[in-house]
Coordinates of N, CA and C in Angstrom, one line a residue:
M14 N 1.1 -1.1 0.2 CA 0.0 -0.3 0.0 C 0.7 1.0 -0.2
R15 N 0.4 2.3 -0.6 CA 1.5 3.4 -1.0 C 1.0 4.3 -0.1
V16 N 2.1 5.3 1.1 CA 1.7 6.3 2.0 C 1.9 6.8 1.4
P17 N 0.7 8.1 1.6 CA 0.6 9.4 1.3 C 1.4 10.0 1.8
Q18 N 1.6 11.4 0.5 CA 3.0 12.1 0.8 C 2.9 12.8 2.4
G19 N 1.9 13.1 2.6 CA 1.1 13.7 4.2 C 1.7 13.4 5.1
V20 N 1.6 11.6 5.0 CA 1.8 11.2 6.1 C 3.4 10.8 6.4
Y21 N 4.0 10.8 4.8 CA 5.6 10.5 5.0 C 6.0 11.4 5.6
R22 N 5.9 12.9 4.6 CA 6.3 14.5 5.5 C 6.4 14.2 6.8
M23 N 5.1 14.1 7.4 CA 5.0 14.4 8.9 C 5.9 13.1 9.7
Y24 N 6.3 12.1 9.4 CA 6.6 10.9 10.1 C 7.9 11.2 9.7
A25 N 8.8 11.8 8.6 CA 10.0 12.3 8.1 C 10.5 13.4 9.5
R26 N 9.6 14.7 9.3 CA 9.4 15.2 10.1 C 10.0 15.2 12.1
R27 N 9.0 14.0 12.0 CA 9.0 13.7 13.8 C 10.2 12.9 14.0
L28 N 10.9 11.6 12.8 CA 11.9 11.5 12.7 C 13.6 12.6 13.5
R29 N 13.0 13.7 12.0 CA 14.4 14.3 12.2 C 14.1 15.5 14.2
R30 N 13.2 15.0 14.6 CA 13.3 16.1 15.9 C 13.2 15.1 16.7
R31 N 13.1 14.2 16.6 CA 13.9 13.2 17.8 C 15.5 12.8 17.5
L32 N 15.8 13.6 16.8 CA 18.0 13.2 16.6 C 18.5 13.9 17.4
D33 N 19.4 13.5 18.3 CA 19.4 14.3 19.1 C 21.1 14.6 18.3
P34 N 21.6 16.1 18.4 CA 22.6 16.5 17.4 C 23.9 16.0 18.0
G35 N 23.7 15.9 19.4 CA 25.1 14.9 20.2 C 25.6 13.7 19.4
L36 N 24.5 13.3 18.5 CA 25.1 11.7 18.6 C 24.8 11.6 17.5
L37 N 24.9 12.1 16.4 CA 24.9 12.5 14.9 C 26.1 12.0 14.3
P38 N 26.4 11.3 13.7 CA 27.6 10.8 13.1 C 28.7 12.4 12.5
R39 N 29.7 12.5 12.5 CA 30.6 13.4 11.8 C 30.8 13.4 10.5
H40 N 30.7 11.7 10.1 CA 31.4 10.9 8.4 C 30.2 9.9 8.3
V41 N 30.0 10.1 7.5 CA 28.8 8.9 6.4 C 29.1 8.5 5.4
A42 N 29.3 7.3 5.3 CA 29.7 6.8 4.1 C 28.9 5.8 3.7
V43 N 28.5 5.8 2.0 CA 27.5 5.3 1.8 C 28.1 4.2 0.2
A44 N 27.7 3.2 0.4 CA 28.0 2.3 -0.7 C 26.6 2.6 -1.2
M45 N 26.6 3.0 -2.5 CA 25.1 3.9 -3.5 C 25.2 2.5 -4.5
D46 N 24.0 0.9 -4.1 CA 24.3 -0.1 -4.1 C 23.1 0.1 -5.0
G47 N 22.6 -0.6 -6.1 CA 21.1 -1.2 -6.3 C 20.5 -0.2 -7.6
N48 N 22.0 0.3 -8.6 CA 21.3 1.0 -9.4 C 20.5 0.3 -11.0
R49 N 21.0 -0.4 -10.9 CA 20.3 -1.0 -12.4 C 19.6 -2.4 -11.5
R50 N 19.2 -3.0 -10.7 CA 18.2 -3.7 -9.9 C 16.9 -2.4 -10.0
W51 N 17.3 -1.7 -9.8 CA 16.1 -0.1 -9.3 C 15.3 -0.3 -10.6
A52 N 16.5 0.1 -11.6 CA 15.8 0.6 -12.9 C 15.3 -0.6 -13.6
R53 N 15.3 -2.0 -12.9 CA 15.0 -2.7 -13.6 C 13.6 -3.3 -13.1
S54 N 13.0 -2.5 -11.8 CA 12.0 -2.6 -10.9 C 10.7 -2.0 -11.1
Q55 N 11.7 -0.8 -11.9 CA 10.7 0.0 -12.7 C 10.3 -0.2 -13.9
G56 N 10.8 -0.9 -14.2 CA 10.2 -1.6 -15.9 C 11.0 -0.4 -17.2
F57 N 12.6 -0.2 -16.6 CA 13.0 0.4 -17.9 C 13.6 -0.6 -18.7
A58 N 13.8 -0.8 -19.3 CA 14.3 -1.7 -20.5 C 16.0 -1.6 -20.4
D59 N 16.5 -0.4 -20.4 CA 17.5 -0.2 -20.2 C 18.3 0.3 -18.6
A60 N 18.9 -1.1 -18.6 CA 19.2 -1.1 -16.9 C 20.0 0.0 -16.3
G61 N 20.6 0.2 -17.7 CA 21.3 1.6 -17.4 C 21.1 3.2 -16.6
V62 N 19.9 2.8 -17.1 CA 19.3 4.3 -16.5 C 19.2 4.5 -15.3
G63 N 19.2 3.3 -14.4 CA 20.0 3.6 -12.9 C 20.8 4.3 -12.7
H64 N 21.3 4.1 -13.4 CA 22.8 4.9 -12.9 C 22.3 6.6 -13.1
R65 N 21.8 7.2 -14.1 CA 21.4 8.3 -14.0 C 20.3 8.8 -12.7
Y66 N 19.3 8.2 -12.8 CA 18.8 8.4 -11.2 C 19.6 8.5 -10.2
G67 N 20.6 7.1 -9.9 CA 21.5 7.2 -8.5 C 22.2 8.5 -8.8
A68 N 23.2 8.8 -9.9 CA 24.1 10.0 -9.8 C 22.8 11.2 -9.5
E69 N 21.8 11.4 -10.1 CA 21.1 12.7 -9.8 C 20.4 12.2 -7.7
H70 N 20.3 11.4 -7.4 CA 19.8 11.1 -6.1 C 21.4 11.6 -5.2
L71 N 22.2 11.8 -5.4 CA 23.6 11.8 -4.9 C 22.8 13.3 -3.7
D72 N 22.5 13.9 -5.2 CA 22.3 15.4 -4.3 C 21.5 15.9 -3.3
D73 N 20.1 14.3 -3.1 CA 19.8 14.7 -1.9 C 20.2 14.0 -1.2
L74 N 21.1 13.3 -0.8 CA 21.8 13.3 0.0 C 22.9 14.0 0.2
L75 N 23.4 15.1 -0.3 CA 23.8 16.1 0.1 C 23.3 16.8 0.9
A76 N 22.1 17.5 0.3 CA 21.4 17.8 0.8 C 20.6 17.5 2.2
W77 N 20.5 16.4 2.7 CA 20.2 15.8 3.9 C 21.3 16.1 4.7
C78 N 22.2 15.8 4.4 CA 23.9 16.0 5.2 C 23.6 17.3 5.7
H79 N 23.7 18.1 4.4 CA 24.1 19.4 5.2 C 23.2 20.2 5.7
G80 N 22.2 19.9 5.7 CA 21.1 20.1 6.7 C 20.9 19.9 8.2
L81 N 21.8 18.8 8.1 CA 21.9 18.1 9.3 C 23.3 18.6 10.0
G82 N 23.8 19.4 9.4 CA 25.6 19.2 9.9 C 26.4 18.7 9.8
I83 N 26.2 17.4 9.0 CA 27.0 16.5 8.6 C 28.1 16.9 7.5
G84 N 29.3 16.9 8.4 CA 30.3 17.6 7.1 C 30.9 17.1 6.2
H85 N 30.9 15.3 6.9 CA 32.1 14.8 5.7 C 31.1 13.9 5.8
V86 N 31.0 13.3 4.0 CA 30.4 12.1 3.3 C 31.1 11.6 2.2
T87 N 31.5 10.5 2.5 CA 31.7 9.7 1.2 C 31.0 8.9 0.7
V88 N 31.0 8.4 -0.9 CA 30.1 7.6 -1.4 C 31.0 6.8 -2.7
Y89 N 30.6 5.7 -2.5 CA 31.5 4.4 -3.4 C 30.8 4.7 -4.6
V90 N 31.2 5.1 -5.6 CA 30.7 5.5 -6.7 C 31.0 4.0 -8.1
A91 N 32.1 3.8 -8.0 CA 32.8 2.6 -8.8 C 33.8 1.9 -8.3
S92 N 33.9 0.6 -8.1 CA 34.6 -0.6 -7.4 C 35.4 -0.1 -8.6
A93 N 36.9 -0.7 -8.3 CA 37.8 -1.2 -9.3 C 37.5 -2.6 -10.3
D94 N 37.2 -3.5 -9.2 CA 36.0 -5.0 -9.8 C 35.2 -3.9 -10.8
N95 N 34.5 -3.6 -10.5 CA 32.9 -3.0 -11.3 C 34.0 -2.5 -12.9
L96 N 34.6 -1.6 -12.4 CA 35.1 -1.4 -13.9 C 35.7 -1.9 -14.6
A97 N 36.6 -3.4 -14.0 CA 37.5 -3.9 -14.8 C 36.3 -5.3 -15.4
K98 N 35.1 -5.5 -14.7 CA 34.1 -6.6 -15.2 C 32.8 -6.2 -15.4
R99 N 32.3 -5.1 -15.6 CA 31.5 -4.4 -16.3 C 31.5 -4.3 -17.8
G100 N 30.4 -4.2 -18.2 CA 30.3 -4.3 -20.3 C 31.1 -3.1 -20.4
S101 N 31.4 -2.9 -22.1 CA 32.5 -1.1 -21.9 C 31.0 -0.1 -22.2
G102 N 30.1 -0.3 -22.6 CA 29.1 0.5 -23.0 C 28.8 0.8 -21.4
E103 N 28.3 0.2 -20.3 CA 27.1 0.3 -19.0 C 28.6 1.5 -18.4
V104 N 29.9 0.8 -18.3 CA 31.2 1.6 -17.9 C 31.0 3.1 -18.4
A105 N 31.0 2.7 -19.6 CA 31.0 4.9 -20.4 C 29.8 5.1 -19.9
H106 N 28.3 4.7 -19.6 CA 27.5 5.4 -19.3 C 27.7 6.0 -17.8
L107 N 28.0 5.3 -17.1 CA 28.1 5.2 -15.9 C 29.3 6.5 -15.8
M108 N 30.3 6.5 -16.8 CA 31.4 7.2 -16.1 C 31.3 9.1 -16.6
A109 N 30.2 8.4 -17.9 CA 29.3 10.0 -18.1 C 28.3 11.0 -17.5
M110 N 27.8 10.0 -16.3 CA 27.2 10.5 -15.3 C 28.2 11.0 -14.0
V111 N 29.0 10.4 -14.1 CA 30.1 11.3 -13.1 C 30.5 12.3 -13.6
E112 N 31.0 12.1 -14.7 CA 31.6 13.5 -15.7 C 30.2 14.6 -15.1
E113 N 29.0 14.0 -16.1 CA 27.6 15.5 -16.4 C 26.8 15.6 -14.9
I114 N 27.3 14.8 -14.4 CA 26.4 15.2 -13.2 C 27.1 15.7 -11.8
V115 N 27.8 14.5 -11.3 CA 28.5 14.3 -9.8 C 29.5 15.5 -10.0
A116 N 30.6 15.7 -11.4 CA 32.0 16.9 -11.6 C 31.0 17.8 -12.0
E117 N 30.5 17.9 -12.4 CA 30.0 19.3 -13.3 C 29.4 19.9 -12.1
R118 N 28.4 19.2 -11.5 CA 27.3 20.3 -10.2 C 28.3 20.6 -9.0
L119 N 28.8 19.9 -9.0 CA 29.9 20.5 -7.8 C 30.8 21.8 -7.8
T120 N 31.3 22.3 -9.3 CA 31.8 23.3 -9.5 C 31.0 24.4 -9.3
E121 N 29.5 23.8 -9.5 CA 28.8 25.4 -9.4 C 28.9 26.5 -8.0
P122 N 28.8 27.4 -7.9 CA 29.1 28.5 -7.2 C 28.5 28.2 -6.3
A123 N 27.5 28.1 -5.9 CA 26.1 27.6 -5.3 C 26.7 26.5 -4.1
N124 N 27.2 25.3 -4.6 CA 27.4 23.9 -3.9 C 28.2 24.3 -3.1
P125 N 28.2 23.9 -2.2 CA 29.1 24.0 -0.4 C 30.1 23.4 -0.4
W126 N 30.5 21.9 -1.1 CA 30.9 21.0 -1.2 C 32.1 20.5 -1.8
R127 N 33.3 20.6 -1.0 CA 34.8 20.5 -1.3 C 35.1 19.1 -1.6
L128 N 35.7 18.9 -3.1 CA 35.9 17.2 -3.6 C 36.7 16.8 -3.4
H129 N 37.2 15.5 -3.2 CA 38.1 14.8 -2.3 C 37.9 13.3 -3.6
L130 N 39.1 12.7 -3.9 CA 39.3 11.4 -4.5 C 39.6 10.7 -3.5
A131 N 39.1 9.5 -3.8 CA 39.6 8.3 -3.2 C 40.2 6.7 -4.1
G132 N 41.1 6.6 -4.5 CA 41.1 5.1 -5.7 C 42.0 5.6 -6.4
R133 N 42.0 4.4 -7.7 CA 42.8 5.2 -8.7 C 42.5 5.4 -9.9
L134 N 42.4 6.6 -10.5 CA 42.3 6.7 -11.7 C 42.4 7.0 -12.4
D135 N 43.7 6.0 -12.6 CA 44.1 5.6 -14.0 C 43.5 4.3 -14.2
T136 N 42.5 3.8 -13.5 CA 41.6 3.1 -14.0 C 39.9 3.4 -14.7
V137 N 39.9 4.4 -14.8 CA 39.0 5.4 -15.0 C 38.9 6.0 -16.6
P138 N 38.4 6.3 -17.8 CA 38.6 7.0 -18.8 C 39.3 8.3 -19.0
D139 N 39.9 8.7 -19.4 CA 40.9 10.0 -19.3 C 39.7 11.2 -18.9
S140 N 38.6 11.3 -19.7 CA 37.8 12.4 -19.7 C 37.1 12.5 -18.4
T141 N 37.1 11.3 -17.8 CA 36.4 11.3 -16.0 C 37.3 11.6 -15.3
A142 N 38.6 11.1 -15.1 CA 39.7 11.7 -14.6 C 39.8 12.9 -14.7
R143 N 40.0 13.6 -15.6 CA 40.0 15.2 -15.9 C 39.1 16.0 -15.1
A144 N 37.6 15.8 -15.8 CA 36.6 16.3 -14.7 C 37.0 16.5 -13.6
L145 N 37.2 15.0 -13.0 CA 37.2 15.4 -11.3 C 38.5 15.2 -10.9
K146 N 39.5 15.4 -11.1 CA 40.4 16.7 -11.1 C 40.2 18.0 -11.3
G147 N 39.7 18.2 -12.2 CA 39.1 20.1 -12.2 C 38.2 20.2 -11.1
A148 N 37.5 19.3 -11.1 CA 36.1 19.7 -9.5 C 37.0 19.5 -8.2
V149 N 37.8 18.8 -8.2 CA 38.7 18.7 -7.5 C 39.8 20.5 -6.8
E150 N 39.8 20.8 -8.3 CA 40.9 21.9 -8.4 C 39.6 23.3 -7.6
A151 N 38.9 23.3 -8.4 CA 37.8 24.3 -9.0 C 37.1 24.5 -7.3
T152 N 36.6 23.4 -6.6 CA 36.2 23.5 -4.7 C 37.4 23.3 -3.6
A153 N 38.9 23.5 -4.1 CA 39.8 23.2 -3.3 C 39.7 24.4 -1.9
H154 N 38.8 25.3 -2.7 CA 38.7 26.6 -1.4 C 37.8 26.3 -0.6
R155 N 37.0 26.0 -0.8 CA 35.7 25.5 0.2 C 35.9 24.7 1.9
D156 N 35.2 25.2 2.9 CA 35.9 24.6 4.0 C 34.5 24.3 4.6
G157 N 34.4 23.1 5.5 CA 33.0 22.9 6.1 C 32.6 21.8 5.9
A158 N 32.3 21.3 4.7 CA 31.6 20.3 3.9 C 32.5 19.7 3.1
H159 N 32.9 18.0 2.8 CA 33.9 17.6 2.2 C 33.2 16.4 1.8
L160 N 33.4 16.0 0.0 CA 32.7 15.0 -0.7 C 34.0 14.2 -1.0
T161 N 33.9 13.1 -0.4 CA 35.3 11.9 -1.3 C 34.2 11.0 -2.0
V162 N 34.5 11.0 -3.2 CA 34.2 10.1 -4.3 C 35.2 9.3 -4.4
A163 N 34.9 8.0 -4.2 CA 35.4 6.6 -4.1 C 35.3 6.0 -5.5
I164 N 35.9 6.1 -6.3 CA 36.1 5.3 -8.0 C 37.6 4.7 -8.0
G165 N 37.3 4.0 -8.7 CA 38.2 2.7 -9.2 C 39.0 2.7 -8.0
Y166 N 37.7 2.3 -7.1 CA 38.6 2.1 -5.3 C 38.3 0.5 -4.9
D167 N 39.2 0.9 -4.2 CA 39.4 -1.3 -3.6 C 39.9 -0.9 -2.4
G168 N 39.2 -1.5 -0.8 CA 39.7 -1.0 0.0 C 41.4 -2.3 0.4
Q169 N 41.4 -3.3 -0.5 CA 42.6 -4.0 0.2 C 43.6 -3.2 -0.7
T170 N 43.8 -2.7 -2.1 CA 44.3 -2.2 -3.0 C 44.8 -0.5 -2.1
E171 N 44.1 0.1 -1.1 CA 44.2 1.1 -0.3 C 45.0 1.0 0.4
I172 N 45.3 -0.2 1.3 CA 46.3 -0.8 2.3 C 47.0 -1.3 1.5
V173 N 47.3 -1.5 0.5 CA 48.5 -1.9 -0.1 C 48.9 -0.9 0.1
D174 N 48.8 -0.1 -0.9 CA 49.1 1.5 -1.1 C 49.8 2.1 -0.1
A175 N 48.7 2.0 0.9 CA 49.7 3.0 2.2 C 50.5 2.7 2.6
V176 N 50.7 1.1 2.8 CA 51.7 0.6 3.2 C 53.3 0.3 2.4
R177 N 52.7 0.3 1.2 CA 54.0 1.1 -0.3 C 54.4 2.5 0.2
S178 N 53.8 3.1 0.5 CA 53.5 4.3 0.8 C 54.5 4.7 1.7
L179 N 54.9 4.2 2.7 CA 54.9 4.3 4.2 C 55.9 3.7 4.1
L180 N 56.7 2.8 3.2 CA 58.2 1.8 3.1 C 58.7 2.8 2.4
E181 N 57.8 3.5 0.7 CA 59.1 4.8 0.2 C 59.7 5.7 1.1
A182 N 58.3 6.5 1.7 CA 59.0 7.4 2.4 C 59.8 7.4 3.3
E183 N 60.0 5.8 4.4 CA 60.9 5.4 5.3 C 62.4 5.6 4.4
A184 N 62.4 4.8 3.1 CA 63.9 4.6 2.9 C 64.2 5.9 2.4
A185 N 63.2 6.6 1.5 CA 63.4 7.9 1.3 C 64.6 8.9 2.5
A186 N 63.6 8.7 3.8 CA 64.5 9.3 4.8 C 65.7 8.8 5.2
G187 N 65.9 7.5 4.3 CA 67.1 6.9 5.2 C 67.0 5.7 6.2
G188 N 66.1 5.6 6.1 CA 65.7 4.6 7.5 C 65.8 2.9 6.8
G189 N 65.6 1.9 7.7 CA 65.8 0.6 7.3 C 64.8 -0.2 7.7
L190 N 64.4 -1.4 7.0 CA 63.0 -2.2 7.2 C 62.9 -2.9 8.1
R191 N 63.9 -2.9 8.7 CA 64.1 -3.5 10.3 C 63.6 -2.6 11.5
E192 N 64.3 -1.3 11.2 CA 63.8 -0.3 12.5 C 62.4 0.2 12.3
L193 N 62.2 0.2 11.0 CA 60.3 0.3 10.8 C 59.6 -1.0 11.4
A194 N 59.8 -2.2 10.8 CA 59.3 -3.3 11.8 C 59.1 -3.1 13.0
A195 N 60.0 -2.7 13.6 CA 60.2 -2.4 14.9 C 59.6 -1.2 15.8
R196 N 58.8 -0.3 14.9 CA 58.2 0.8 15.7 C 56.8 1.1 15.1
V197 N 56.4 0.4 13.5 CA 55.7 0.8 13.3 C 54.0 0.8 13.8
T198 N 53.0 1.7 13.8 CA 51.7 1.6 14.0 C 50.7 1.9 13.0
E199 N 49.6 1.5 13.7 CA 48.4 1.1 13.2 C 48.6 3.0 12.6
G200 N 48.5 4.4 13.3 CA 48.5 5.4 13.0 C 49.5 5.8 11.6
D201 N 50.7 5.0 11.8 CA 51.6 5.3 10.7 C 51.1 4.8 9.5
I202 N 50.3 3.6 9.3 CA 49.6 3.4 7.9 C 48.2 4.3 7.7
D203 N 47.8 4.6 8.5 CA 46.9 5.5 8.3 C 47.1 6.8 7.4
A204 N 48.5 7.2 8.1 CA 48.9 8.3 7.4 C 49.4 8.5 6.2
H205 N 48.9 7.5 5.4 CA 49.2 7.1 4.2 C 48.4 6.8 3.3
R206 N 46.5 6.6 3.9 CA 45.6 5.9 2.8 C 45.6 7.2 2.3
Y207 N 44.2 7.0 1.4 CA 43.9 8.2 0.3 C 43.8 9.1 0.6
T208 N 42.6 9.5 1.7 CA 42.2 10.2 2.3 C 43.0 10.4 3.9
A209 N 44.2 11.0 3.8 CA 45.1 10.6 5.0 C 44.4 12.1 6.5
D210 N 44.4 13.3 5.3 CA 43.8 14.4 6.1 C 42.2 14.6 6.1
L211 N 41.6 13.6 5.9 CA 40.0 13.3 6.5 C 39.6 12.7 7.4
P212 N 38.2 12.5 8.5 CA 38.5 11.7 9.3 C 38.0 10.3 8.7
G213 N 38.0 9.1 9.5 CA 37.3 8.0 9.0 C 35.9 8.1 9.3
P214 N 34.7 6.9 8.8 CA 33.6 7.2 8.6 C 33.2 6.6 10.0
D215 N 31.6 7.3 10.5 CA 31.5 7.2 11.7 C 30.3 5.8 11.2
L216 N 29.6 5.9 10.5 CA 28.6 5.1 9.9 C 28.8 4.9 8.3
I217 N 28.9 3.8 8.0 CA 28.3 3.0 6.4 C 27.4 2.9 6.3
I218 N 26.5 3.3 5.2 CA 25.2 2.6 4.8 C 25.6 1.9 3.4
R219 N 24.6 0.6 3.4 CA 24.6 -0.1 1.9 C 23.6 -0.2 2.0
T220 N 23.3 0.2 0.2 CA 21.9 -0.3 0.2 C 21.5 -1.1 -0.7
S221 N 20.6 -1.5 -0.9 CA 20.1 -2.6 -2.1 C 20.1 -3.9 -1.2
G222 N 20.5 -4.0 0.2 CA 20.3 -5.2 0.5 C 20.9 -6.5 1.4
E223 N 22.0 -6.1 0.0 CA 23.5 -6.9 0.3 C 24.3 -6.4 1.6
R224 N 24.7 -7.5 2.5 CA 25.0 -7.8 3.7 C 26.8 -7.5 3.4
R225 N 27.4 -6.8 3.3 CA 28.8 -6.9 3.0 C 29.3 -5.7 2.5
L226 N 30.5 -5.6 2.9 CA 31.2 -4.5 2.5 C 31.3 -4.1 0.9
S227 N 31.9 -5.0 0.8 CA 32.5 -5.2 -0.5 C 33.9 -4.3 -1.0
S228 N 34.8 -4.2 0.0 CA 36.1 -3.7 0.1 C 35.9 -2.5 0.1
F229 N 34.9 -1.9 0.5 CA 34.6 -0.2 0.5 C 35.3 0.1 2.3
L230 N 36.0 0.8 2.0 CA 36.7 1.1 3.2 C 37.0 0.1 4.5
L231 N 37.7 -0.7 4.5 CA 37.9 -1.8 4.5 C 38.8 -1.2 6.1
W232 N 39.6 -0.3 6.1 CA 40.8 0.0 7.4 C 40.1 0.7 8.1
Q233 N 39.3 1.8 7.3 CA 38.6 3.2 8.1 C 37.4 2.1 8.8
S234 N 36.3 0.9 8.3 CA 35.4 0.7 8.7 C 35.5 0.2 10.6
A235 N 36.7 -0.2 10.7 CA 37.4 -0.8 12.2 C 36.3 -0.2 13.0
G236 N 36.2 1.4 13.1 CA 35.2 1.7 14.6 C 33.9 2.0 14.0
A237 N 33.9 1.5 12.8 CA 32.4 1.9 11.9 C 31.2 1.7 12.3
E238 N 29.8 1.9 12.8 CA 28.7 1.5 12.6 C 28.4 1.1 11.3
L239 N 27.6 -0.3 11.6 CA 27.1 -0.5 9.8 C 25.8 -0.2 9.4
S240 N 25.0 0.1 8.8 CA 23.8 0.1 8.4 C 23.4 -0.3 7.4
F241 N 22.8 -1.3 6.7 CA 22.4 -2.4 5.8 C 20.8 -1.8 5.1
C242 N 20.5 -1.3 4.4 CA 19.3 -0.9 4.1 C 18.9 -2.0 2.5
D243 N 17.5 -2.4 2.6 CA 16.8 -3.1 1.5 C 16.7 -2.7 0.3
V244 N 16.2 -1.0 0.6 CA 16.1 -0.3 -0.2 C 17.5 0.0 -1.8
Y245 N 16.8 -0.5 -3.1 CA 18.0 0.2 -3.9 C 18.1 1.8 -3.8
W246 N 19.5 1.7 -4.2 CA 19.7 3.5 -3.7 C 19.0 4.2 -4.3
P247 N 18.8 4.3 -5.7 CA 17.8 5.5 -6.2 C 16.5 5.3 -5.3
G248 N 16.0 4.5 -4.6 CA 15.1 4.6 -4.2 C 14.9 4.8 -2.6
F249 N 16.3 5.2 -2.4 CA 16.4 5.2 -1.2 C 15.8 6.8 -0.5
R250 N 15.0 6.5 0.7 CA 14.4 8.1 0.6 C 14.6 8.5 2.2
H251 N 14.5 9.9 2.0 CA 15.0 10.6 3.2 C 14.7 9.6 4.9
V252 N 13.7 9.2 4.8 CA 13.3 8.5 6.0 C 14.1 6.9 6.9
D253 N 14.8 6.7 5.2 CA 15.6 5.7 5.3 C 16.8 6.5 6.1
F254 N 17.0 7.4 5.4 CA 18.4 7.8 5.8 C 18.0 7.9 7.3
L255 N 17.2 8.9 7.8 CA 16.6 9.4 9.2 C 16.7 8.0 10.3
R256 N 16.2 7.2 9.6 CA 16.3 6.0 10.4 C 17.6 5.3 10.8
A257 N 18.4 5.2 9.6 CA 19.9 5.3 9.5 C 20.7 5.8 10.4
L258 N 20.2 6.9 11.0 CA 21.4 8.0 11.8 C 20.4 7.9 13.0
R259 N 18.9 7.3 13.5 CA 18.5 7.3 14.7 C 18.9 5.9 15.1
D260 N 19.2 4.8 14.8 CA 19.6 3.5 15.1 C 21.0 4.0 15.1
F261 N 21.6 4.9 14.4 CA 23.4 5.1 14.9 C 23.2 5.7 16.0
A262 N 22.6 6.6 16.7 CA 22.4 7.3 17.7 C 22.2 6.4 18.7
E263 N 21.3 5.7 18.6 CA 20.9 4.9 19.6 C 22.1 3.8 20.4
R264 N 22.6 3.5 18.9 CA 24.0 2.6 19.4 C 25.4 3.3 20.0
R265 N 24.9 4.4 19.7 CA 26.4 4.9 20.4 C 26.2 5.6 21.5
R266 N 24.4 5.9 21.9 CA 24.4 5.9 23.6 C 24.4 4.7 24.0
E267 N 24.1 3.8 24.0 CA 24.3 2.2 24.2 C 25.9 2.2 24.6
R268 N 26.9 2.6 23.8 CA 28.5 2.4 23.9 C 28.6 3.7 25.4
L269 N 28.3 5.0 24.9 CA 28.3 6.0 25.7 C 28.1 5.4 27.2
A270 N 26.7 4.7 27.3 CA 26.4 4.0 28.9 C 27.1 3.1 28.9
G271 N 27.9 2.0 28.4 CA 29.1 1.0 28.5 C 27.9 -0.1 28.4
R272 N 27.1 0.0 28.0 CA 25.9 -1.3 27.8 C 26.9 -2.2 26.8

């Protein structure tokens, strides 16, 4: 049964009023999964249409977060595995959406978000890499609202790259492997991840009903709360987001109480 919009809006307002600002996550990460399945469920012959709706829906997520004062958002746009295994036509369509909707809109003067990138840009088309790098440069002066786009990304690869970077930095400083092995800490590796200057996520949401991280922020997820939603990403509603925040706040409250 379809819920009337008035009832839906009233429920969303009630959920938001009940959120404790002191228990909101500082950083929300979202694996935006289910674009193609959503398109099929809506009767579209071309499942790739879901990528456009999914890209458009990022605007809603950012507005929700900005309205609540959540200043850090990370979105999983495309994994390195997806880019390698999906058909060339689908990948080209997805990358066009990233260029035309994500990168282009972020550069608009009224947009408050500063763009950061996580992943290997050598796995995406040159035009996409240029568009994203241009958006990074165009938004570098902004502060207070930070969006990280994980594209061509793999969490295991990020850890490998971080360790490699740490070893290279040690060698450049004249240090040896034995000395490094004796004193290396989690903080040393953390300082070499893709977005080391940004905080890790407090809450990771995955849509589409899947109950796994699929190599999304593996290192950073160690202390994060996880939320899995059965709704496909283009159909992920404001109330779904608010429910995830409500559950996060309840778990944080219990943790603070020592339960």
